mmCIF file of C-alpha atoms in Angstrom:
data_model
loop_
_atom_site.group_PDB
_atom_site.id
_atom_site.type_symbol
_atom_site.label_atom_id
_atom_site.label_comp_id
_atom_site.label_asym_id
_atom_site.label_seq_id
_atom_site.Cartn_x
_atom_site.Cartn_y
_atom_site.Cartn_z
ATOM 1 C CA UNK K 52 0.000 0.000 0.000
ATOM 2 C CA UNK K 53 1.306 3.475 -0.906
ATOM 3 C CA UNK K 54 0.652 5.535 2.212
ATOM 4 C CA UNK K 55 1.456 8.929 0.690
ATOM 5 C CA UNK K 56 -1.567 8.706 -1.641
ATOM 6 C CA UNK K 57 -4.899 10.208 -0.537
ATOM 7 C CA UNK K 58 -7.456 7.678 0.667
ATOM 8 C CA UNK K 59 -9.619 7.803 -2.467
ATOM 9 C CA UNK K 60 -6.584 6.781 -4.540
ATOM 10 C CA UNK K 61 -5.931 3.758 -2.309
ATOM 11 C CA UNK K 62 -9.187 2.082 -3.277
ATOM 12 C CA UNK K 63 -9.276 -1.383 -4.796
ATOM 13 C CA UNK K 64 -11.614 -4.300 -5.420
ATOM 14 C CA UNK K 65 -12.512 -6.325 -2.303
ATOM 15 C CA UNK K 66 -11.191 -9.862 -1.934
ATOM 16 C CA UNK K 67 -13.316 -12.879 -0.967
ATOM 17 C CA UNK K 68 -12.558 -12.536 2.755
ATOM 18 C CA UNK K 69 -13.552 -8.863 2.752
ATOM 19 C CA UNK K 70 -16.782 -9.626 0.892
ATOM 20 C CA UNK K 71 -17.578 -12.293 3.493
ATOM 21 C CA UNK K 72 -17.374 -9.594 6.182
ATOM 22 C CA UNK K 73 -20.159 -7.489 4.624
ATOM 23 C CA UNK K 74 -23.320 -8.574 6.488
ATOM 24 C CA UNK K 75 -26.014 -7.417 4.052
ATOM 25 C CA UNK K 76 -24.603 -9.231 1.001
ATOM 26 C CA UNK K 77 -26.018 -12.525 2.300
ATOM 27 C CA UNK K 78 -29.532 -11.021 2.211
ATOM 28 C CA UNK K 79 -29.464 -10.360 -1.543
ATOM 29 C CA UNK K 80 -30.714 -12.529 -4.376
ATOM 30 C CA UNK K 81 -28.034 -13.662 -6.884
ATOM 31 C CA UNK K 82 -28.725 -10.887 -9.424
ATOM 32 C CA UNK K 83 -28.814 -8.267 -6.685
ATOM 33 C CA UNK K 84 -25.570 -9.531 -5.186
ATOM 34 C CA UNK K 85 -23.888 -9.448 -8.595
ATOM 35 C CA UNK K 86 -24.913 -5.807 -9.018
ATOM 36 C CA UNK K 87 -23.673 -4.899 -5.542
ATOM 37 C CA UNK K 88 -20.321 -6.683 -5.807
ATOM 38 C CA UNK K 89 -19.652 -5.026 -9.161
ATOM 39 C CA UNK K 90 -19.843 -1.619 -7.485
ATOM 40 C CA UNK K 91 -18.168 -2.344 -4.129
ATOM 41 C CA UNK K 92 -14.703 -0.965 -3.444
ATOM 42 C CA UNK K 93 -12.485 -1.055 -0.363
ATOM 43 C CA UNK K 94 -9.861 1.390 0.857
ATOM 44 C CA UNK K 95 -7.015 1.064 3.345
ATOM 45 C CA UNK K 96 -7.456 3.950 5.786
ATOM 46 C CA UNK K 97 -4.635 5.101 8.043
ATOM 47 C CA UNK K 98 -5.049 6.669 11.509
ATOM 48 C CA UNK K 99 -6.349 10.213 11.088
ATOM 49 C CA UNK K 100 -7.713 9.700 7.562
ATOM 50 C CA UNK K 101 -11.153 11.217 6.945
ATOM 51 C CA UNK K 102 -13.707 9.238 4.967
ATOM 52 C CA UNK K 103 -16.411 11.897 5.233
ATOM 53 C CA UNK K 104 -16.311 15.579 6.118
ATOM 54 C CA UNK K 105 -19.076 17.993 7.040
ATOM 55 C CA UNK K 106 -20.462 19.677 3.919
ATOM 56 C CA UNK K 107 -19.021 17.223 1.388
ATOM 57 C CA UNK K 108 -21.463 15.522 -1.032
ATOM 58 C CA UNK K 109 -22.303 11.867 -0.509
ATOM 59 C CA UNK K 110 -20.793 9.498 -3.077
ATOM 60 C CA UNK K 111 -20.712 6.161 -1.214
ATOM 61 C CA UNK K 112 -22.454 4.260 1.545
ATOM 62 C CA UNK K 113 -19.617 3.109 3.813
ATOM 63 C CA UNK K 114 -18.938 0.149 6.083
ATOM 64 C CA UNK K 115 -16.085 -1.025 8.309
ATOM 65 C CA UNK K 116 -14.465 -4.321 7.316
ATOM 66 C CA UNK K 117 -11.568 -4.042 9.778
ATOM 67 C CA UNK K 118 -10.449 -1.389 12.262
ATOM 68 C CA UNK K 119 -12.209 1.399 14.118
ATOM 69 C CA UNK K 120 -13.706 4.734 13.000
ATOM 70 C CA UNK K 121 -15.232 7.700 14.830
ATOM 71 C CA UNK K 122 -18.338 9.665 13.827
ATOM 72 C CA UNK K 123 -18.271 13.197 15.235
ATOM 73 C CA UNK K 124 -19.131 16.841 14.676
ATOM 74 C CA UNK K 125 -17.711 20.154 15.887
ATOM 75 C CA UNK K 126 -19.919 22.942 17.214
ATOM 76 C CA UNK K 127 -19.474 26.697 16.723
ATOM 77 C CA UNK K 128 -17.297 26.879 19.845
ATOM 78 C CA UNK K 129 -14.903 24.259 18.489
ATOM 79 C CA UNK K 130 -15.978 21.491 20.869
ATOM 80 C CA UNK K 131 -16.234 18.004 19.390
ATOM 81 C CA UNK K 132 -19.218 15.756 20.016
ATOM 82 C CA UNK K 133 -18.738 12.072 19.231
ATOM 83 C CA UNK K 134 -21.910 10.409 17.964
ATOM 84 C CA UNK K 135 -20.593 6.872 17.642
ATOM 85 C CA UNK K 136 -17.623 4.583 17.393
ATOM 86 C CA UNK K 137 -17.773 2.359 14.314
ATOM 87 C CA UNK K 138 -16.205 -1.103 14.782
ATOM 88 C CA UNK K 139 -16.070 -4.004 12.273
ATOM 89 C CA UNK K 140 -19.329 -4.929 10.575
ATOM 90 C CA UNK K 141 -20.790 -1.443 10.976
ATOM 91 C CA UNK K 142 -22.332 0.356 7.986
ATOM 92 C CA UNK K 143 -23.218 4.013 8.334
ATOM 93 C CA UNK K 144 -24.552 7.072 6.542
ATOM 94 C CA UNK K 145 -27.680 5.433 5.138
ATOM 95 C CA UNK K 146 -29.789 8.486 6.022
ATOM 96 C CA UNK K 147 -27.395 10.769 4.170
ATOM 97 C CA UNK K 148 -27.287 8.391 1.205
ATOM 98 C CA UNK K 149 -31.089 8.147 1.121
ATOM 99 C CA UNK K 150 -31.473 11.927 0.909
ATOM 100 C CA UNK K 151 -28.316 12.489 -1.182
ATOM 101 C CA UNK K 152 -27.512 15.411 1.067
ATOM 102 C CA UNK K 153 -24.111 16.758 2.197
ATOM 103 C CA UNK K 154 -22.575 15.100 5.243
ATOM 104 C CA UNK K 155 -23.453 16.616 8.621
ATOM 105 C CA UNK K 156 -20.665 14.777 10.437
ATOM 106 C CA UNK K 157 -17.046 13.726 10.078
ATOM 107 C CA UNK K 158 -15.878 10.114 9.860
ATOM 108 C CA UNK K 159 -12.253 9.564 10.845
ATOM 109 C CA UNK K 160 -10.107 6.440 11.213
ATOM 110 C CA UNK K 161 -8.755 5.933 14.736
ATOM 111 C CA UNK K 162 -6.451 3.128 13.605
ATOM 112 C CA UNK K 163 -5.421 1.381 10.419
ATOM 113 C CA UNK K 164 -8.732 0.221 8.940
ATOM 114 C CA UNK K 165 -10.237 -1.400 5.868
ATOM 115 C CA UNK K 166 -13.357 0.461 4.764
ATOM 116 C CA UNK K 167 -15.828 -0.654 2.092
ATOM 117 C CA UNK K 168 -17.876 1.684 -0.070
ATOM 118 C CA UNK K 169 -21.003 1.082 -2.133
ATOM 119 C CA UNK K 170 -21.687 3.789 -4.767
ATOM 120 C CA UNK K 171 -24.743 5.814 -3.831
ATOM 121 C CA UNK K 172 -26.389 5.034 -7.192
ATOM 122 C CA UNK K 173 -26.010 1.295 -6.501
ATOM 123 C CA UNK K 174 -27.370 1.885 -2.991
ATOM 124 C CA UNK K 175 -30.531 3.382 -4.510
ATOM 125 C CA UNK K 176 -30.739 0.606 -7.141
ATOM 126 C CA UNK K 177 -30.788 -1.978 -4.350
ATOM 127 C CA UNK K 178 -33.476 -0.018 -2.514
ATOM 128 C CA UNK K 179 -35.576 -0.149 -5.696
ATOM 129 C CA UNK K 180 -35.027 -3.870 -6.351
ATOM 130 C CA UNK K 181 -34.216 -5.768 -3.140
ATOM 131 C CA UNK K 182 -36.604 -6.539 -0.281
ATOM 132 C CA UNK K 183 -33.754 -7.987 1.793
ATOM 133 C CA UNK K 184 -31.688 -4.852 1.366
ATOM 134 C CA UNK K 185 -34.632 -2.640 2.307
ATOM 135 C CA UNK K 186 -35.154 -4.595 5.520
ATOM 136 C CA UNK K 187 -31.478 -4.273 6.393
ATOM 137 C CA UNK K 188 -31.497 -0.496 5.851
ATOM 138 C CA UNK K 189 -34.765 -0.130 7.795
ATOM 139 C CA UNK K 190 -33.263 -1.989 10.768
ATOM 140 C CA UNK K 191 -30.150 0.168 10.513
ATOM 141 C CA UNK K 192 -32.166 3.384 10.646
ATOM 142 C CA UNK K 193 -34.181 2.150 13.624
ATOM 143 C CA UNK K 194 -31.098 1.114 15.600
ATOM 144 C CA UNK K 195 -29.237 4.282 14.618
ATOM 145 C CA UNK K 196 -32.008 6.467 16.010
ATOM 146 C CA UNK K 197 -31.715 4.754 19.375
ATOM 147 C CA UNK K 198 -27.932 4.995 19.223
ATOM 148 C CA UNK K 199 -27.948 8.753 18.635
ATOM 149 C CA UNK K 200 -30.445 9.351 21.427
ATOM 150 C CA UNK K 201 -28.158 7.357 23.732
ATOM 151 C CA UNK K 202 -25.142 9.339 22.503
ATOM 152 C CA UNK K 203 -26.790 12.605 23.553
ATOM 153 C CA UNK K 204 -27.512 11.127 26.965
ATOM 154 C CA UNK K 205 -23.933 9.874 27.337
ATOM 155 C CA UNK K 206 -22.569 13.299 26.406
ATOM 156 C CA UNK K 207 -24.450 14.833 29.357
ATOM 157 C CA UNK K 208 -23.346 12.265 31.944
ATOM 158 C CA UNK K 209 -21.005 13.451 34.682
ATOM 159 C CA UNK K 210 -20.153 9.974 35.998
ATOM 160 C CA UNK K 211 -17.085 8.735 34.052
ATOM 161 C CA UNK K 212 -17.768 5.059 34.860
ATOM 162 C CA UNK K 213 -21.277 5.440 33.482
ATOM 163 C CA UNK K 214 -20.027 7.159 30.321
ATOM 164 C CA UNK K 215 -17.511 4.406 29.645
ATOM 165 C CA UNK K 216 -20.058 1.653 30.356
ATOM 166 C CA UNK K 217 -22.726 3.082 28.064
ATOM 167 C CA UNK K 218 -20.200 3.795 25.308
ATOM 168 C CA UNK K 219 -18.930 0.215 25.491
ATOM 169 C CA UNK K 220 -22.481 -1.118 25.354
ATOM 170 C CA UNK K 221 -23.105 0.880 22.169
ATOM 171 C CA UNK K 222 -20.091 -0.756 20.499
ATOM 172 C CA UNK K 223 -21.527 -4.218 21.245
ATOM 173 C CA UNK K 224 -24.766 -3.597 19.349
ATOM 174 C CA UNK K 225 -25.256 -6.867 17.391
ATOM 175 C CA UNK K 226 -27.510 -5.232 14.782
ATOM 176 C CA UNK K 227 -25.279 -2.285 13.914
ATOM 177 C CA UNK K 228 -21.941 -4.046 14.487
ATOM 178 C CA UNK K 229 -22.276 -7.776 13.794
ATOM 179 C CA UNK K 230 -18.536 -8.113 13.224
ATOM 180 C CA UNK K 231 -17.487 -7.310 16.791
ATOM 181 C CA UNK K 232 -18.264 -10.693 18.357
ATOM 182 C CA UNK K 233 -17.460 -11.328 22.025
ATOM 183 C CA UNK K 234 -14.208 -9.360 22.158
ATOM 184 C CA UNK K 235 -13.849 -5.723 21.142
ATOM 185 C CA UNK K 236 -10.362 -4.936 19.862
ATOM 186 C CA UNK K 237 -9.811 -1.455 21.253
ATOM 187 C CA UNK K 238 -7.079 0.362 23.168
ATOM 188 C CA UNK K 239 -7.638 2.612 26.161
ATOM 189 C CA UNK K 240 -6.519 5.605 24.100
ATOM 190 C CA UNK K 241 -9.062 4.797 21.372
ATOM 191 C CA UNK K 242 -11.747 4.439 24.030
ATOM 192 C CA UNK K 243 -10.713 7.823 25.420
ATOM 193 C CA UNK K 244 -11.178 9.416 21.981
ATOM 194 C CA UNK K 245 -14.681 7.969 21.723
ATOM 195 C CA UNK K 246 -15.821 8.813 25.264
ATOM 196 C CA UNK K 247 -14.181 12.225 25.543
ATOM 197 C CA UNK K 248 -12.194 11.441 28.698
ATOM 198 C CA UNK K 249 -8.492 11.120 29.431
ATOM 199 C CA UNK K 250 -6.831 7.758 28.918
ATOM 200 C CA UNK K 251 -6.060 7.589 32.644
ATOM 201 C CA UNK K 252 -9.704 8.142 33.599
ATOM 202 C CA UNK K 253 -10.862 5.545 31.079
ATOM 203 C CA UNK K 254 -8.333 3.116 32.576
ATOM 204 C CA UNK K 255 -9.830 3.694 36.041
ATOM 205 C CA UNK K 256 -13.380 3.222 34.774
ATOM 206 C CA UNK K 257 -12.481 -0.027 32.999
ATOM 207 C CA UNK K 258 -10.802 -1.299 36.177
ATOM 208 C CA UNK K 259 -13.982 -0.528 38.153
ATOM 209 C CA UNK K 260 -16.148 -2.348 35.592
ATOM 210 C CA UNK K 261 -13.830 -5.348 35.661
ATOM 211 C CA UNK K 262 -13.874 -5.440 39.481
ATOM 212 C CA UNK K 263 -17.674 -5.706 39.322
ATOM 213 C CA UNK K 264 -17.495 -8.640 36.917
ATOM 214 C CA UNK K 265 -19.061 -6.730 34.022
ATOM 215 C CA UNK K 266 -16.098 -6.843 31.640
ATOM 216 C CA UNK K 267 -12.752 -8.589 31.437
ATOM 217 C CA UNK K 268 -9.704 -6.777 30.106
ATOM 218 C CA UNK K 269 -7.760 -9.062 27.791
ATOM 219 C CA UNK K 270 -4.695 -8.660 25.621
ATOM 220 C CA UNK K 271 -5.583 -6.211 22.864
ATOM 221 C CA UNK K 272 -9.205 -5.728 23.829
ATOM 222 C CA UNK K 273 -12.196 -6.161 26.117
ATOM 223 C CA UNK K 274 -14.619 -9.018 26.684
ATOM 224 C CA UNK K 275 -18.113 -8.136 27.913
ATOM 225 C CA UNK K 276 -19.405 -10.525 30.583
ATOM 226 C CA UNK K 277 -22.671 -8.723 31.369
ATOM 227 C CA UNK K 278 -23.979 -6.589 28.494
ATOM 228 C CA UNK K 279 -27.220 -5.779 30.287
ATOM 229 C CA UNK K 280 -25.270 -4.281 33.194
ATOM 230 C CA UNK K 281 -23.317 -2.079 30.775
ATOM 231 C CA UNK K 282 -26.596 -0.850 29.308
ATOM 232 C CA UNK K 283 -28.616 -0.236 32.460
ATOM 233 C CA UNK K 284 -26.625 -0.331 35.718
ATOM 234 C CA UNK K 285 -26.148 2.903 37.672
ATOM 235 C CA UNK K 286 -22.590 3.227 38.962
ATOM 236 C CA UNK K 287 -21.919 5.344 42.045
#
């Protein structure tokens, strides 16, 4: 991979393993899948690369094959609000693609990632022809609404343990992020970027959650032992 090229010039055709990691392809009929695969591209994003920027026109519907992205926006005062972390299996921006409107958020790679893109015209073709694809997008929109409501609530929380717990729970959403599995590959610094806390404070919060038997910190990631507790427990 040539790292000095901009991201859009690092795109290529997906291989069989990457196609297998795209959850909605299995819902398509053979002719629909053929149309989708013909348009799909993947790009190798480096830490700090932007896939989408506020105000830019939509050209692709994007998904994460490998790695970790952040969806965020800056207000007039320069403060950043993080809407969501985007781990493997997550597809995003369907509302923007549906309306063909400029992006209202930034998408940035937090680590080296493989990102897939479906051309927006192919996205609309599938909406016109595929019942399975429509159901997938409908479920995405429904889950995304709940996710963004939760993100606003998390942003207003003053309890760091609670913020970390709820943010972790959001990353283990099996509908939005089917590629995560039982272990989330994430560093404490990446978690700090997503939650908006210092790495040291995130480390303390994770230690508290582990002491309560809710998560287990493992090499290179986190294993959730009690997802319901992450979603609903009140930590004092």
